[in-house]
PDB file of C-alpha atoms in Angstrom:
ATOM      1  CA  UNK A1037     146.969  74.466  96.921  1.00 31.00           C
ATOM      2  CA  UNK A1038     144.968  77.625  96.854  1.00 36.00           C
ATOM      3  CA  UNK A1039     142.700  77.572  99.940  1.00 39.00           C
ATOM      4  CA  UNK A1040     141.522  80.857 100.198  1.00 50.00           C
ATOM      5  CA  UNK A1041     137.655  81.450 101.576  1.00 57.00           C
ATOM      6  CA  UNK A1042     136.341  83.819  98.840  1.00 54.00           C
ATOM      7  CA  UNK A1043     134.950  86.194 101.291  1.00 53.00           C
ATOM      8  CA  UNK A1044     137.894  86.227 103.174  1.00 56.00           C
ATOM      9  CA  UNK A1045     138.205  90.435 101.937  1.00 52.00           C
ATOM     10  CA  UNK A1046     136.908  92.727 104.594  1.00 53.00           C
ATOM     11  CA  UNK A1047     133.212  93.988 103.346  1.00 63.00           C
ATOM     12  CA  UNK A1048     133.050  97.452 102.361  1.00 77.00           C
ATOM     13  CA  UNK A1049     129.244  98.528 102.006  1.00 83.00           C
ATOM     14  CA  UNK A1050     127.927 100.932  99.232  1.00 94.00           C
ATOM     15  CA  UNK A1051     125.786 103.040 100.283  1.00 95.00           C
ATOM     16  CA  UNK A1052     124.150 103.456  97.030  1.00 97.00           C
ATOM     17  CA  UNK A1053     123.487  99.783  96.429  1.00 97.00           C
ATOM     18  CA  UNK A1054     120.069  99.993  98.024  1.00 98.00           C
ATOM     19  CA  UNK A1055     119.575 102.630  96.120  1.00 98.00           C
ATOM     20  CA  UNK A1056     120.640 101.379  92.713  1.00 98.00           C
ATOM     21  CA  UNK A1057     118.393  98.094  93.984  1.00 98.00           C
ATOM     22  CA  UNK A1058     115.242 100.206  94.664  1.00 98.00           C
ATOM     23  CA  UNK A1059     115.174 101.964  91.684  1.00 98.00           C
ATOM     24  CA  UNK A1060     115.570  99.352  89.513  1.00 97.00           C
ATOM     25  CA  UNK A1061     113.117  97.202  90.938  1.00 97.00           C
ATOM     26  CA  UNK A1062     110.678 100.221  90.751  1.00 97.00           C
ATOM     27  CA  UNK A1063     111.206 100.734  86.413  1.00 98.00           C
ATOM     28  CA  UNK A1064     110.828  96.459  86.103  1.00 97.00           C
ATOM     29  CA  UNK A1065     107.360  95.687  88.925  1.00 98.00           C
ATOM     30  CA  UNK A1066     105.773  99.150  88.591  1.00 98.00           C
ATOM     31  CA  UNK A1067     104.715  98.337  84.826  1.00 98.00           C
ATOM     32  CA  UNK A1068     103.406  94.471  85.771  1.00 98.00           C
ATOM     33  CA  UNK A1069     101.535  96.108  88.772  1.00 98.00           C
ATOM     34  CA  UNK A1070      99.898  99.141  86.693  1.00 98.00           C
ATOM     35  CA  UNK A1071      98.713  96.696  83.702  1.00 98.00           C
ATOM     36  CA  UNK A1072      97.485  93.476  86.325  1.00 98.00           C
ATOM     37  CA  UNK A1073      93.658  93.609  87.126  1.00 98.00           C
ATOM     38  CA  UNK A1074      92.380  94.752  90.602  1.00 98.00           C
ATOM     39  CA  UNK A1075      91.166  91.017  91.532  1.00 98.00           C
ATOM     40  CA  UNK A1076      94.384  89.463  90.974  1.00 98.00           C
ATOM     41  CA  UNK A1077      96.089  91.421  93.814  1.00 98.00           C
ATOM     42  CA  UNK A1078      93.684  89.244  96.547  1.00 98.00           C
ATOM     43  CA  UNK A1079      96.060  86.577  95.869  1.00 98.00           C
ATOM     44  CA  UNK A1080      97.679  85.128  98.556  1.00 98.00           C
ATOM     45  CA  UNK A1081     101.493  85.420  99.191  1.00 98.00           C
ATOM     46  CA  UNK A1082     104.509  83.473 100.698  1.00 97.00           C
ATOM     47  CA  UNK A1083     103.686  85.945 103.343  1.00 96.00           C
ATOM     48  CA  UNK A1084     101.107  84.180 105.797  1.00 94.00           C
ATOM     49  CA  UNK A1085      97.985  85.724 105.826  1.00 94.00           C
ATOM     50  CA  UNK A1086      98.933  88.344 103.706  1.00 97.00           C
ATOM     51  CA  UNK A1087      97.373  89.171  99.857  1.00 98.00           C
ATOM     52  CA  UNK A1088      99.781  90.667  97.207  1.00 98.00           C
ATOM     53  CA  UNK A1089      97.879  93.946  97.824  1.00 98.00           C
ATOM     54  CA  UNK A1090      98.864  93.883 101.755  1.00 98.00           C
ATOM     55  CA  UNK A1091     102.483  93.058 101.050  1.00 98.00           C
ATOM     56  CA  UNK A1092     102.783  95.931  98.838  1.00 98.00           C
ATOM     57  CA  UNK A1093     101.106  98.229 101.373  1.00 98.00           C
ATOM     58  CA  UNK A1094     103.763  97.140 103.802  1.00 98.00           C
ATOM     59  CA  UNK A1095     106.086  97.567 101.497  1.00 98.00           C
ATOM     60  CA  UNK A1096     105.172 101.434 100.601  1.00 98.00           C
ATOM     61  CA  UNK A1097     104.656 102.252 103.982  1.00 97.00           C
ATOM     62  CA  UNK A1098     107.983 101.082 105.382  1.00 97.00           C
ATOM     63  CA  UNK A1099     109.788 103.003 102.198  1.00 98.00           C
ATOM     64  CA  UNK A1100     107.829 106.290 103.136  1.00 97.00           C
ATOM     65  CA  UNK A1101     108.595 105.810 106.580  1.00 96.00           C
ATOM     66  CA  UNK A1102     111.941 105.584 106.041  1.00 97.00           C
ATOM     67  CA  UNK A1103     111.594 108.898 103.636  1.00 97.00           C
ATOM     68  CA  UNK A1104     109.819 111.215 105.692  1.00 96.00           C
ATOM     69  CA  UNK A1105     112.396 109.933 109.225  1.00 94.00           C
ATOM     70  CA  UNK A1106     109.041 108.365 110.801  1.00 93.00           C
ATOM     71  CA  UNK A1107     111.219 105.445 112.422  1.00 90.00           C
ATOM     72  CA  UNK A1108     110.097 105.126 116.131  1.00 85.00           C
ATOM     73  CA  UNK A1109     111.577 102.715 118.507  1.00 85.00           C
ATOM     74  CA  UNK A1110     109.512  99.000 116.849  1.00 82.00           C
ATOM     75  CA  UNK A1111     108.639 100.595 113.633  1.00 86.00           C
ATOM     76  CA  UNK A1112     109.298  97.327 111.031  1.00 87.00           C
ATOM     77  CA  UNK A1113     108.161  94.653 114.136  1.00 91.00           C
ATOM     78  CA  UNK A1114     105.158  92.466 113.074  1.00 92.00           C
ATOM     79  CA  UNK A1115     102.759  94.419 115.190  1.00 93.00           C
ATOM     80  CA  UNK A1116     103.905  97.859 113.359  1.00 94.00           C
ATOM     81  CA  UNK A1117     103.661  96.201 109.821  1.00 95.00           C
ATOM     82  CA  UNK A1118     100.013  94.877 110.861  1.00 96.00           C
ATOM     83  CA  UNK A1119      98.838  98.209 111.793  1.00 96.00           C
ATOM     84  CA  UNK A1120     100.732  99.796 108.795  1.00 96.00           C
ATOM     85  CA  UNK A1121      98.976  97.540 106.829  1.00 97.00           C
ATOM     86  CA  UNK A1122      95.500  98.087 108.094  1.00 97.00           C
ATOM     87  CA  UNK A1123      95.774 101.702 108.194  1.00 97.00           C
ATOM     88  CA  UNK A1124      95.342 101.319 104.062  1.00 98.00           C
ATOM     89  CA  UNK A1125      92.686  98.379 103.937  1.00 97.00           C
ATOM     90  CA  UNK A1126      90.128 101.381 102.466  1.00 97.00           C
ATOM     91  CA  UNK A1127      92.907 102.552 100.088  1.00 98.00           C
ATOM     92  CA  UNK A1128      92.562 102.591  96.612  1.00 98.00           C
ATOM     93  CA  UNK A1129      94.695 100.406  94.685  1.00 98.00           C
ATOM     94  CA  UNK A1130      96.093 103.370  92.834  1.00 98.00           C
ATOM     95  CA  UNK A1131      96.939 105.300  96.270  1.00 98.00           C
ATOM     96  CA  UNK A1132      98.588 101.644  97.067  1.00 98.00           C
ATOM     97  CA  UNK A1133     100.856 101.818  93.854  1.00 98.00           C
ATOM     98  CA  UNK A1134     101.326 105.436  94.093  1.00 98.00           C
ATOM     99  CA  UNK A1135     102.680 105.501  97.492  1.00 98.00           C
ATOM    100  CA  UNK A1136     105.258 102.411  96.662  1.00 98.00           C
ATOM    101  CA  UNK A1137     106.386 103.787  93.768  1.00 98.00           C
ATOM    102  CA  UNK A1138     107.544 107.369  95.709  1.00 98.00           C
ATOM    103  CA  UNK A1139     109.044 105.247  98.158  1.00 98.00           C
ATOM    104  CA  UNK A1140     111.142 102.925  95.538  1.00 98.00           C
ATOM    105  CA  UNK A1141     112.161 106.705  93.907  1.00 98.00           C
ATOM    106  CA  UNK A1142     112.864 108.779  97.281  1.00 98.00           C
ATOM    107  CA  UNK A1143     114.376 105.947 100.063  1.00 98.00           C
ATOM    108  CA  UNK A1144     117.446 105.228  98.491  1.00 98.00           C
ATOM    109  CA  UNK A1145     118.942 108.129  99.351  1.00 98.00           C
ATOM    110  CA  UNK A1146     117.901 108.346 102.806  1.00 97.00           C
ATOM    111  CA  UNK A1147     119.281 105.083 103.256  1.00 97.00           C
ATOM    112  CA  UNK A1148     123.063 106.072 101.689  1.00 97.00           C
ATOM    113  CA  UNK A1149     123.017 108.302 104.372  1.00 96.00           C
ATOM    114  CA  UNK A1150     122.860 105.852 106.930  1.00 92.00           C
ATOM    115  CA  UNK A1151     126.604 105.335 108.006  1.00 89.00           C
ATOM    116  CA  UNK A1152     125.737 101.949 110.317  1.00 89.00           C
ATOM    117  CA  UNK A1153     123.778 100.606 106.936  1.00 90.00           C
ATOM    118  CA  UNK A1154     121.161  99.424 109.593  1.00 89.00           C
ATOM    119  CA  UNK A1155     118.439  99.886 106.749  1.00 94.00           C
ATOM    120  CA  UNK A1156     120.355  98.460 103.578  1.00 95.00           C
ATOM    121  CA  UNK A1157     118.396  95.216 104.665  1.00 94.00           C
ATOM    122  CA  UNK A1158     115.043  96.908 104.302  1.00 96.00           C
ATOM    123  CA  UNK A1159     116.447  97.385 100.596  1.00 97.00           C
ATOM    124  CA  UNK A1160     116.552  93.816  99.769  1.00 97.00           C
ATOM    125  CA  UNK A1161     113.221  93.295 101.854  1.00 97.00           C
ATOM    126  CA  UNK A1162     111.351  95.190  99.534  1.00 97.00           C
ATOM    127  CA  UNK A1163     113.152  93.489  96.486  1.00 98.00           C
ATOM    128  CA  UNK A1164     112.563  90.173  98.459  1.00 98.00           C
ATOM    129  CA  UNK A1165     108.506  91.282  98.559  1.00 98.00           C
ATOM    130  CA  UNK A1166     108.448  91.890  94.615  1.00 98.00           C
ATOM    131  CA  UNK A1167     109.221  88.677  94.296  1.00 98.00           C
ATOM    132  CA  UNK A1168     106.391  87.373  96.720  1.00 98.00           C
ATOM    133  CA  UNK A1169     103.927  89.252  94.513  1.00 98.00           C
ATOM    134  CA  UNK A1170     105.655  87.885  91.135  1.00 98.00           C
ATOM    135  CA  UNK A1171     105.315  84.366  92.340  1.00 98.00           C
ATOM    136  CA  UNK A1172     101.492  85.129  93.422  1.00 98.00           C
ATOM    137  CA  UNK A1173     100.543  86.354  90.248  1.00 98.00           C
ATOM    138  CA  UNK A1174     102.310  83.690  88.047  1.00 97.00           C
ATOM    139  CA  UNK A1175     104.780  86.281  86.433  1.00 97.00           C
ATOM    140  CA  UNK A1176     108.398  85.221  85.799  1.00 95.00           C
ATOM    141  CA  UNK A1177     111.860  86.655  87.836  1.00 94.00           C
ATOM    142  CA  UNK A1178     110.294  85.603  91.104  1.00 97.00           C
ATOM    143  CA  UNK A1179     113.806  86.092  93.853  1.00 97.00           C
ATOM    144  CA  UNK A1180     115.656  86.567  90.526  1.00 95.00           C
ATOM    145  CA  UNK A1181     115.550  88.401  87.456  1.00 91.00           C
ATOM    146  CA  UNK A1182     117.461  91.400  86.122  1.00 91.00           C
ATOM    147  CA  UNK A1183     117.746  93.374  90.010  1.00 94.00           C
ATOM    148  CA  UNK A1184     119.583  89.858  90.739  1.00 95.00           C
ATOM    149  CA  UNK A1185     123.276  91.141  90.375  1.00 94.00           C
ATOM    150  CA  UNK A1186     122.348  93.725  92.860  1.00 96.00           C
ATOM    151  CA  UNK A1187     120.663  91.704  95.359  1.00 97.00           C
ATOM    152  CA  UNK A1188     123.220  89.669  96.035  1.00 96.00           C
ATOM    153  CA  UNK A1189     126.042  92.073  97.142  1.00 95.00           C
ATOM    154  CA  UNK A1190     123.361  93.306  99.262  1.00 96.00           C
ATOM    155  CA  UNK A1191     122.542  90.025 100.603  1.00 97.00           C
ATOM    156  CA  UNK A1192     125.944  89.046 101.435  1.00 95.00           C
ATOM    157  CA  UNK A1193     126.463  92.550 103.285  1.00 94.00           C
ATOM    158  CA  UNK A1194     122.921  91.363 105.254  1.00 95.00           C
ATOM    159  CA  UNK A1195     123.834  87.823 106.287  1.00 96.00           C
ATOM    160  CA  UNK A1196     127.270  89.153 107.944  1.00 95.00           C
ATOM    161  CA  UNK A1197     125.441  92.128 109.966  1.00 94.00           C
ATOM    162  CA  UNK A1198     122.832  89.264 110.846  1.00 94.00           C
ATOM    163  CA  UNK A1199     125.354  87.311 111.755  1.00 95.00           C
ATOM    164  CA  UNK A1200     124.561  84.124 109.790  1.00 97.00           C
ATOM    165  CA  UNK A1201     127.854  81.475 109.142  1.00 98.00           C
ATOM    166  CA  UNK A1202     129.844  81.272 106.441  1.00 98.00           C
ATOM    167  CA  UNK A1203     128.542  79.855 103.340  1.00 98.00           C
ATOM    168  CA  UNK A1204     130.304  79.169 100.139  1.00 97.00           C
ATOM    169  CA  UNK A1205     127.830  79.234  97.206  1.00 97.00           C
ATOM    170  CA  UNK A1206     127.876  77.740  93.677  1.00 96.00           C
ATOM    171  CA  UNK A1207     125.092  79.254  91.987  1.00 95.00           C
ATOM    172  CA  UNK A1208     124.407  77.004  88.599  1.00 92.00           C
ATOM    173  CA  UNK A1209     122.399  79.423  86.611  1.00 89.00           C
ATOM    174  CA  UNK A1210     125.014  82.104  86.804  1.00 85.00           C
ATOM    175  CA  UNK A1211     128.523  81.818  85.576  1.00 76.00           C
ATOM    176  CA  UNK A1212     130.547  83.909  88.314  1.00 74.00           C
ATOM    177  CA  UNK A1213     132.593  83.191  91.016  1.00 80.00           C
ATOM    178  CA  UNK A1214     131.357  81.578  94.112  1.00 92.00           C
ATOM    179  CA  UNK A1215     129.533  83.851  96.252  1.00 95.00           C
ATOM    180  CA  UNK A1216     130.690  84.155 100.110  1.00 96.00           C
ATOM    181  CA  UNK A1217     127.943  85.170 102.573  1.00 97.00           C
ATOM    182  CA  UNK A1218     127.769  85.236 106.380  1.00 97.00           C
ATOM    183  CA  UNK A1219     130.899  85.116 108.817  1.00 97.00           C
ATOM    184  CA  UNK A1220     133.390  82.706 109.660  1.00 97.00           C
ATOM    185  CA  UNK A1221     132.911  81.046 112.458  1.00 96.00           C
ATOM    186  CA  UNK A1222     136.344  79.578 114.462  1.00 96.00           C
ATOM    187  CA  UNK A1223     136.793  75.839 114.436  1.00 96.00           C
ATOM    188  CA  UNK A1224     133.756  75.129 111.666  1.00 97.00           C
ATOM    189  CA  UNK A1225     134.488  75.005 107.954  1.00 97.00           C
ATOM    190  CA  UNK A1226     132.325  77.110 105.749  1.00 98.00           C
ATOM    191  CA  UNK A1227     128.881  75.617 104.457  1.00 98.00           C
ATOM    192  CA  UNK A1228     128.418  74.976 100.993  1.00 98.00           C
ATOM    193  CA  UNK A1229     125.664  75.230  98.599  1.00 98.00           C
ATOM    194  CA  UNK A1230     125.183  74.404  95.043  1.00 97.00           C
ATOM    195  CA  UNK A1231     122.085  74.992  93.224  1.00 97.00           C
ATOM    196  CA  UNK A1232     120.165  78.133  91.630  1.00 96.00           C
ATOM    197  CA  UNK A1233     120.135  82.033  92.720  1.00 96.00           C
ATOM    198  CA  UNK A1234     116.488  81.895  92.923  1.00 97.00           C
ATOM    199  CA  UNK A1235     116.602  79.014  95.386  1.00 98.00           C
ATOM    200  CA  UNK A1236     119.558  80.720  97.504  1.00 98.00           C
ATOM    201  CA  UNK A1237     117.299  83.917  98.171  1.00 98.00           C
ATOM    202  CA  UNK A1238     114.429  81.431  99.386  1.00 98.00           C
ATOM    203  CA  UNK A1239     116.445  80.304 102.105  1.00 98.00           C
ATOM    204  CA  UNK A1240     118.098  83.282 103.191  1.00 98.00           C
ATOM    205  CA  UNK A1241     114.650  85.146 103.121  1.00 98.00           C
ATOM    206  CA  UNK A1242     112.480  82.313 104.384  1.00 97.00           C
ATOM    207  CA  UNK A1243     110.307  81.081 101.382  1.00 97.00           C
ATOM    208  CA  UNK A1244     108.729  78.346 100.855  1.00 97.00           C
ATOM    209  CA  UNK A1245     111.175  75.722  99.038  1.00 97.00           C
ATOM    210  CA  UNK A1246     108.847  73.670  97.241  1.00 95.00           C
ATOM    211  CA  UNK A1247     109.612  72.350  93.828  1.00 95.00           C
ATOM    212  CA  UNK A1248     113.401  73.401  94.466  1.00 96.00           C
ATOM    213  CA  UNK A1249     116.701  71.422  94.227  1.00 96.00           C
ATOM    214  CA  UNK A1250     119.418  72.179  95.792  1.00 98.00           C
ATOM    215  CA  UNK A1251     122.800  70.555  98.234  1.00 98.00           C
ATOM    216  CA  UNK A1252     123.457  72.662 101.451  1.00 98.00           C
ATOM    217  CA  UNK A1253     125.917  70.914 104.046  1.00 98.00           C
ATOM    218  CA  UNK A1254     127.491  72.406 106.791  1.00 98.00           C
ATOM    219  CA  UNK A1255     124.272  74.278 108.159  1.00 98.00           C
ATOM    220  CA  UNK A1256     120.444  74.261 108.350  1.00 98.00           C
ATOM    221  CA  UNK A1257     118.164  76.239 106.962  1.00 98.00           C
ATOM    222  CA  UNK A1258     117.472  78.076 109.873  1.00 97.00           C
ATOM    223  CA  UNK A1259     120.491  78.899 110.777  1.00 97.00           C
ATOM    224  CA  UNK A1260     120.964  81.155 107.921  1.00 98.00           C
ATOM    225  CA  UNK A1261     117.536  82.987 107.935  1.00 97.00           C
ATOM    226  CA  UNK A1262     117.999  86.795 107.536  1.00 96.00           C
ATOM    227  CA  UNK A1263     114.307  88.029 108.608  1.00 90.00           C
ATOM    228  CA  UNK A1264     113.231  86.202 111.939  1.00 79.00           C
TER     229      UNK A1264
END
């Protein structure tokens, strides 16, 4: 009987994932962003407290940070993020999208060159974030879509460095292998889950999991939270 743990391979990261991630989240949300009226982007997110227009300030400013090296000891804690965030309350919403979309186009590369990976996970926060503003404005491919084939190898390369446990997933809406995330832990059998993609990035990522269906046994929901 074949009882080998899927993710029992030794990770090798690419450092052009995040890249490949970035870039083609920016050609599929940069269009619904350009064309959706102003008002919309007051919407509030899964984010608390935040609007769609203050996540994607957070998420421009931690991409340009990363481009132009500004990464100071604290730089993508809450308190940073709040200040990053007020710093372009006055913006206009053009400067907003301008600045996000250089930062989906120029961070990639800067994080490739990052041999510890330590910012591959601001990749999939940023492709995490599009899908907080998708799901505020009502538009489809919320924590899915078309970038979902390359947010999960990233996530599964996330939830080992953050040291989540092993997790054997059966993902209904796509017909692939199971997918292995997190690390094994000695003398506990992996978790299992079995329901949709979309669902699977909620819990890693900390959305809200209303309206979902889904079996996880073997862990909580907290325990395999990415972004505490």
């Amino acid at each position: 009987m074949c009882t080998d743990d899927p993710g029992d391979a030794p990770e090798v990261r690419d450092p052009w994932l995040p890249d490949r991630l970035l870039r083609t989240e920016r050609d599929l949300l940069l269009p619904l962003l350009r064309r959706t009226p102003e008002e919309t982007y007051e919407l509030r997110t899964a984010c608390p407290g935040w609007t769609a227009r203050q996540v994607l300030a957070h998420c421009g400013a931690a991409l340009v940070r990363i481009v132009e090296g500004r990464l100071e000891e604290g730089v993508f804690l809450p308190e940073a993020n709040a200040c990053d965030v007020a710093e372009r309350e006055d913006w206009p919403l053009g400067r907003i999208l301008d600045e996000l979309e250089r930062g989906l186009t120029e961070a990639g590369p800067v994080i490739a060159e990052r041999e510890d990976g330590r910012l591959d996970a601001v990749a999939l926060g940023e492709w995490v974030h599009a899908g907080d503003v998708r799901e505020a404005f009502g538009a489809p491919g919320a924590y899915c879509g078309d970038s979902l084939e390359l947010a999960l190898p990233l996530l599964s390369v996330t939830s080992r460095k953050r040291e989540t446990p092993r997790l054997v997933g059966v993902l209904e809406d796509r017909e692939t292998t199971p997918v292995a995330l997190g690390n094994p832990i000695e003398g506990r059998p992996p978790a299992s889950f079995k329901g949709d993609a979309a669902t699977l990035i909620r819990i890693y990522s900390g959305r809200p999991l209303v309206r979902t269906r889904y079996e996880l046994t073997g862990a909580t929901e907290h325990e395999l939270l990415i972004y505490r």
